[in-house]
PDB file of C-alpha atoms in Angstrom:
ATOM      1  CA  MET A 108      21.040 -18.632   6.517  1.00 69.00           C
ATOM      2  CA  ALA A 109      20.916 -21.576   4.127  1.00 75.00           C
ATOM      3  CA  PRO A 110      17.644 -23.481   3.867  1.00 78.00           C
ATOM      4  CA  ILE A 111      17.420 -26.814   5.640  1.00 85.00           C
ATOM      5  CA  GLN A 112      16.947 -29.706   3.217  1.00 91.00           C
ATOM      6  CA  GLN A 113      15.197 -32.184   5.486  1.00 94.00           C
ATOM      7  CA  LEU A 114      13.767 -32.780   8.957  1.00 96.00           C
ATOM      8  CA  THR A 115      12.977 -36.200  10.395  1.00 96.00           C
ATOM      9  CA  THR A 116      10.474 -37.239  13.066  1.00 97.00           C
ATOM     10  CA  PRO A 117       9.568 -40.732  14.283  1.00 96.00           C
ATOM     11  CA  HIS A 118       6.992 -41.216  11.481  1.00 97.00           C
ATOM     12  CA  LEU A 119       7.585 -38.359   9.051  1.00 98.00           C
ATOM     13  CA  LEU A 120      10.116 -36.931   6.703  1.00 98.00           C
ATOM     14  CA  LEU A 121       9.849 -33.198   5.997  1.00 97.00           C
ATOM     15  CA  ARG A 122      11.724 -32.795   2.740  1.00 97.00           C
ATOM     16  CA  LYS A 123      11.869 -30.708  -0.397  1.00 97.00           C
ATOM     17  CA  ALA A 124       9.164 -31.284  -3.017  1.00 97.00           C
ATOM     18  CA  ARG A 125       9.971 -33.512  -5.988  1.00 97.00           C
ATOM     19  CA  LYS A 126       8.314 -33.947  -9.366  1.00 97.00           C
ATOM     20  CA  GLU A 127       7.458 -37.536  -8.351  1.00 97.00           C
ATOM     21  CA  ASP A 128       5.210 -36.151  -5.556  1.00 98.00           C
ATOM     22  CA  LEU A 129       2.650 -34.776  -8.008  1.00 98.00           C
ATOM     23  CA  GLU A 130      -0.039 -37.452  -7.806  1.00 98.00           C
ATOM     24  CA  ALA A 131       0.232 -37.967  -4.044  1.00 98.00           C
ATOM     25  CA  ILE A 132       0.140 -34.276  -3.084  1.00 98.00           C
ATOM     26  CA  TRP A 133      -2.711 -33.634  -5.515  1.00 98.00           C
ATOM     27  CA  LYS A 134      -4.758 -36.637  -4.356  1.00 97.00           C
ATOM     28  CA  ASN A 135      -4.061 -36.129  -0.635  1.00 98.00           C
ATOM     29  CA  VAL A 136      -4.141 -32.335  -0.341  1.00 97.00           C
ATOM     30  CA  TRP A 137      -4.475 -29.996  -3.305  1.00 97.00           C
ATOM     31  CA  SER A 138      -7.673 -31.513  -4.752  1.00 97.00           C
ATOM     32  CA  ASP A 139      -9.470 -31.486  -1.368  1.00 96.00           C
ATOM     33  CA  GLN A 140     -11.972 -28.612  -1.418  1.00 94.00           C
ATOM     34  CA  ALA A 141     -13.074 -29.242   2.178  1.00 93.00           C
ATOM     35  CA  LEU A 142      -9.474 -29.043   3.417  1.00 92.00           C
ATOM     36  CA  SER A 143      -8.856 -25.773   1.578  1.00 93.00           C
ATOM     37  CA  LYS A 144     -11.810 -23.990   3.238  1.00 93.00           C
ATOM     38  CA  THR A 145      -9.660 -22.961   6.213  1.00 93.00           C
ATOM     39  CA  MET A 146      -6.507 -22.361   4.189  1.00 93.00           C
ATOM     40  CA  LEU A 147      -5.271 -19.640   1.846  1.00 93.00           C
ATOM     41  CA  TRP A 148      -4.532 -21.919  -1.105  1.00 93.00           C
ATOM     42  CA  GLN A 149      -6.988 -22.630  -3.882  1.00 94.00           C
ATOM     43  CA  PRO A 150      -7.812 -26.286  -4.570  1.00 95.00           C
ATOM     44  CA  CYS A 151      -6.623 -27.761  -7.875  1.00 96.00           C
ATOM     45  CA  PRO A 152      -9.501 -29.578  -9.580  1.00 94.00           C
ATOM     46  CA  THR A 153      -7.226 -31.184 -12.183  1.00 96.00           C
ATOM     47  CA  LEU A 154      -3.905 -32.939 -12.144  1.00 96.00           C
ATOM     48  CA  GLU A 155      -2.668 -30.505 -14.811  1.00 97.00           C
ATOM     49  CA  GLU A 156      -3.342 -27.518 -12.531  1.00 96.00           C
ATOM     50  CA  ALA A 157      -1.503 -29.356  -9.757  1.00 97.00           C
ATOM     51  CA  ARG A 158       1.429 -29.931 -12.110  1.00 97.00           C
ATOM     52  CA  GLY A 159       1.677 -26.182 -12.694  1.00 97.00           C
ATOM     53  CA  ARG A 160       1.566 -25.504  -8.943  1.00 97.00           C
ATOM     54  CA  LEU A 161       4.275 -28.063  -8.298  1.00 97.00           C
ATOM     55  CA  GLU A 162       6.480 -26.506 -10.996  1.00 97.00           C
ATOM     56  CA  ARG A 163       6.158 -23.148  -9.198  1.00 96.00           C
ATOM     57  CA  ILE A 164       6.815 -24.698  -5.791  1.00 96.00           C
ATOM     58  CA  LEU A 165      10.011 -26.568  -6.675  1.00 96.00           C
ATOM     59  CA  PRO A 166      12.239 -23.448  -6.948  1.00 96.00           C
ATOM     60  CA  TYR A 167      10.604 -21.915  -3.844  1.00 95.00           C
ATOM     61  CA  HIS A 168      11.402 -25.027  -1.796  1.00 95.00           C
ATOM     62  CA  GLU A 169      15.037 -24.931  -2.839  1.00 93.00           C
ATOM     63  CA  LYS A 170      15.572 -21.408  -1.482  1.00 95.00           C
ATOM     64  CA  SER A 171      13.401 -21.606   1.652  1.00 96.00           C
ATOM     65  CA  ASP A 172      12.584 -23.667   4.725  1.00 97.00           C
ATOM     66  CA  ALA A 173       9.526 -25.189   3.041  1.00 97.00           C
ATOM     67  CA  PHE A 174       8.815 -28.902   2.916  1.00 98.00           C
ATOM     68  CA  PHE A 175       6.428 -31.604   1.845  1.00 98.00           C
ATOM     69  CA  ILE A 176       5.393 -33.774   4.763  1.00 98.00           C
ATOM     70  CA  CYS A 177       5.945 -37.402   3.800  1.00 98.00           C
ATOM     71  CA  LEU A 178       5.313 -40.690   5.555  1.00 98.00           C
ATOM     72  CA  LYS A 179       8.675 -42.151   6.478  1.00 96.00           C
ATOM     73  CA  GLU A 180       7.667 -45.718   5.611  1.00 96.00           C
ATOM     74  CA  SER A 181       6.411 -44.993   2.075  1.00 97.00           C
ATOM     75  CA  ASP A 182       7.707 -41.472   1.212  1.00 97.00           C
ATOM     76  CA  GLU A 183       4.105 -40.547   0.271  1.00 98.00           C
ATOM     77  CA  ALA A 184       3.490 -36.766   0.361  1.00 98.00           C
ATOM     78  CA  ILE A 185       0.611 -36.136   2.787  1.00 98.00           C
ATOM     79  CA  GLY A 186       0.986 -32.407   3.407  1.00 98.00           C
ATOM     80  CA  PHE A 187       3.245 -29.405   3.504  1.00 98.00           C
ATOM     81  CA  ALA A 188       4.859 -27.109   6.066  1.00 97.00           C
ATOM     82  CA  GLY A 189       7.352 -24.289   6.258  1.00 97.00           C
ATOM     83  CA  VAL A 190       8.738 -21.346   8.190  1.00 97.00           C
ATOM     84  CA  ARG A 191      10.350 -18.043   7.295  1.00 97.00           C
ATOM     85  CA  GLU A 192      12.244 -15.392   9.205  1.00 97.00           C
ATOM     86  CA  THR A 193      10.347 -12.087   9.138  1.00 97.00           C
ATOM     87  CA  ALA A 194      12.804 -10.094  11.289  1.00 97.00           C
ATOM     88  CA  PRO A 195      15.994 -11.081  13.113  1.00 96.00           C
ATOM     89  CA  GLY A 196      15.041 -13.989  15.403  1.00 96.00           C
ATOM     90  CA  GLU A 197      11.330 -13.714  14.487  1.00 97.00           C
ATOM     91  CA  PHE A 198       9.798 -16.592  12.530  1.00 97.00           C
ATOM     92  CA  GLU A 199       6.342 -17.431  11.231  1.00 97.00           C
ATOM     93  CA  GLU A 200       4.896 -20.517   9.648  1.00 97.00           C
ATOM     94  CA  THR A 201       4.251 -20.226   5.930  1.00 96.00           C
ATOM     95  CA  GLY A 202       1.398 -22.701   5.807  1.00 93.00           C
ATOM     96  CA  LEU A 203       0.885 -26.039   7.485  1.00 96.00           C
ATOM     97  CA  CYS A 204      -1.412 -28.727   6.161  1.00 96.00           C
ATOM     98  CA  ILE A 205      -1.904 -32.463   6.564  1.00 97.00           C
ATOM     99  CA  ALA A 206      -4.357 -34.419   4.415  1.00 97.00           C
ATOM    100  CA  ARG A 207      -7.647 -35.095   6.172  1.00 96.00           C
ATOM    101  CA  ARG A 208      -7.262 -38.864   6.041  1.00 95.00           C
ATOM    102  CA  PHE A 209      -3.981 -38.562   7.969  1.00 97.00           C
ATOM    103  CA  GLN A 210      -5.265 -36.190  10.651  1.00 95.00           C
ATOM    104  CA  GLY A 211      -5.795 -37.407  14.207  1.00 94.00           C
ATOM    105  CA  MET A 212      -2.751 -39.711  14.066  1.00 96.00           C
ATOM    106  CA  GLY A 213      -0.257 -37.434  15.816  1.00 96.00           C
ATOM    107  CA  TYR A 214       1.457 -36.375  12.583  1.00 97.00           C
ATOM    108  CA  GLY A 215       0.536 -32.716  13.069  1.00 96.00           C
ATOM    109  CA  LYS A 216       2.259 -32.638  16.444  1.00 97.00           C
ATOM    110  CA  GLU A 217       5.348 -34.381  15.037  1.00 97.00           C
ATOM    111  CA  MET A 218       5.495 -31.889  12.166  1.00 98.00           C
ATOM    112  CA  LEU A 219       5.053 -28.858  14.416  1.00 98.00           C
ATOM    113  CA  ARG A 220       7.656 -30.082  16.910  1.00 97.00           C
ATOM    114  CA  ALA A 221      10.101 -30.489  14.013  1.00 97.00           C
ATOM    115  CA  LEU A 222       9.446 -26.872  12.980  1.00 98.00           C
ATOM    116  CA  ILE A 223       9.860 -25.689  16.593  1.00 97.00           C
ATOM    117  CA  HIS A 224      13.234 -27.464  16.662  1.00 96.00           C
ATOM    118  CA  LEU A 225      14.159 -25.801  13.353  1.00 96.00           C
ATOM    119  CA  VAL A 226      13.206 -22.317  14.576  1.00 97.00           C
ATOM    120  CA  PHE A 227      14.775 -22.417  18.038  1.00 97.00           C
ATOM    121  CA  ASP A 228      17.565 -25.010  17.928  1.00 95.00           C
ATOM    122  CA  VAL A 229      18.793 -24.746  14.336  1.00 95.00           C
ATOM    123  CA  HIS A 230      18.128 -21.085  13.512  1.00 95.00           C
ATOM    124  CA  GLY A 231      18.402 -19.678  17.059  1.00 95.00           C
ATOM    125  CA  GLY A 232      15.021 -17.972  16.830  1.00 97.00           C
ATOM    126  CA  LYS A 233      13.495 -15.938  19.644  1.00 97.00           C
ATOM    127  CA  ARG A 234       9.816 -16.091  18.625  1.00 98.00           C
ATOM    128  CA  PHE A 235       7.670 -18.344  16.427  1.00 98.00           C
ATOM    129  CA  LEU A 236       4.277 -17.117  15.196  1.00 98.00           C
ATOM    130  CA  TYR A 237       1.535 -19.580  14.190  1.00 98.00           C
ATOM    131  CA  ALA A 238      -1.690 -18.545  12.444  1.00 97.00           C
ATOM    132  CA  CYS A 239      -4.940 -20.340  11.715  1.00 97.00           C
ATOM    133  CA  PHE A 240      -8.456 -19.478  10.625  1.00 96.00           C
ATOM    134  CA  HIS A 241     -10.615 -18.792  13.674  1.00 97.00           C
ATOM    135  CA  GLU A 242     -12.955 -21.674  12.801  1.00 95.00           C
ATOM    136  CA  ASN A 243     -10.073 -24.178  12.555  1.00 95.00           C
ATOM    137  CA  ALA A 244     -10.315 -25.442  16.138  1.00 95.00           C
ATOM    138  CA  ALA A 245      -8.095 -28.465  15.438  1.00 94.00           C
ATOM    139  CA  SER A 246      -5.239 -26.244  14.261  1.00 96.00           C
ATOM    140  CA  ALA A 247      -5.581 -23.977  17.307  1.00 97.00           C
ATOM    141  CA  ALA A 248      -5.591 -27.018  19.600  1.00 96.00           C
ATOM    142  CA  LEU A 249      -2.501 -28.398  17.862  1.00 96.00           C
ATOM    143  CA  CYS A 250      -0.379 -25.295  18.395  1.00 96.00           C
ATOM    144  CA  GLN A 251      -1.597 -24.889  21.979  1.00 97.00           C
ATOM    145  CA  SER A 252      -0.671 -28.520  22.698  1.00 96.00           C
ATOM    146  CA  CYS A 253       2.888 -27.608  21.652  1.00 96.00           C
ATOM    147  CA  GLY A 254       3.068 -24.616  24.021  1.00 96.00           C
ATOM    148  CA  PHE A 255       1.908 -21.749  21.800  1.00 97.00           C
ATOM    149  CA  THR A 256      -0.242 -19.090  23.474  1.00 97.00           C
ATOM    150  CA  TYR A 257      -2.794 -16.732  21.954  1.00 97.00           C
ATOM    151  CA  SER A 258      -1.333 -13.465  20.679  1.00 97.00           C
ATOM    152  CA  HIS A 259      -3.948 -11.603  18.625  1.00 97.00           C
ATOM    153  CA  THR A 260      -6.615 -11.792  15.917  1.00 98.00           C
ATOM    154  CA  GLU A 261      -6.678 -10.135  12.487  1.00 97.00           C
ATOM    155  CA  LYS A 262      -9.021 -10.048   9.524  1.00 98.00           C
ATOM    156  CA  GLY A 263      -7.695 -11.053   6.128  1.00 96.00           C
ATOM    157  CA  LEU A 264      -8.831 -11.404   2.539  1.00 96.00           C
ATOM    158  CA  ARG A 265      -8.317 -14.654   0.641  1.00 95.00           C
ATOM    159  CA  THR A 266      -7.422 -13.330  -2.782  1.00 94.00           C
ATOM    160  CA  TYR A 267      -8.640 -16.122  -5.055  1.00 93.00           C
ATOM    161  CA  ASP A 268     -12.290 -15.981  -3.906  1.00 95.00           C
ATOM    162  CA  GLY A 269     -12.654 -12.728  -1.942  1.00 95.00           C
ATOM    163  CA  TYR A 270     -13.428 -14.539   1.330  1.00 95.00           C
ATOM    164  CA  VAL A 271     -12.901 -12.305   4.379  1.00 96.00           C
ATOM    165  CA  TYR A 272     -11.546 -14.515   7.142  1.00 96.00           C
ATOM    166  CA  THR A 273     -10.651 -14.105  10.795  1.00 97.00           C
ATOM    167  CA  CYS A 274      -7.191 -15.360  11.665  1.00 97.00           C
ATOM    168  CA  ASP A 275      -6.020 -16.140  15.190  1.00 98.00           C
ATOM    169  CA  TYR A 276      -2.303 -15.831  15.911  1.00 98.00           C
ATOM    170  CA  TYR A 277      -0.415 -17.804  18.528  1.00 98.00           C
ATOM    171  CA  GLN A 278       3.188 -17.422  19.588  1.00 98.00           C
ATOM    172  CA  LEU A 279       5.909 -19.462  21.168  1.00 98.00           C
ATOM    173  CA  THR A 280       9.019 -17.782  22.515  1.00 96.00           C
ATOM    174  CA  ARG A 281      12.424 -19.251  23.232  1.00 88.00           C
ATOM    175  CA  GLU A 282      11.785 -18.737  26.949  1.00 85.00           C
ATOM    176  CA  ASN A 283       8.457 -20.595  26.823  1.00 81.00           C
ATOM    177  CA  ASN A 284       9.721 -23.438  24.656  1.00 76.00           C
ATOM    178  CA  GLY A 285      10.201 -26.141  27.273  1.00 59.00           C
TER     179      GLY A 285
END
């Protein structure tokens, strides 16, 4: 299954990362310590650290269904999203994030609906698993608004700082995807 290069929504373009995205993704997402509190990625305090992260991400994007979320009107990178197949017909998100200053504008729902389309309509998936930190009520509300239902809860360890987190998992199946 070849990776998809781009997805389009009314206001967003989900596309592969580019070197030119460095300043926008760092400013909007990777430097935001508050945003990273309910995520598994470590914030990048400097642009140079972000440059190294971007260099590692570029090859990953090319071989996977991973994207930067960009505003259609300006092509500004405001987040990231992706999915991967874990077993035949079984998919999970690989991290979803929209910069805080762009939250509450409906972009999260557009992004998630694009991924739902990718999983079920493009890849023919049977099940899509979504995970979020227990305390991330906005993320839980987002997936539920798109039809996901609670599946289970697990504990996890964030490796860069040793934080033990509680993660809630939600699922959407082909049958329940209206």
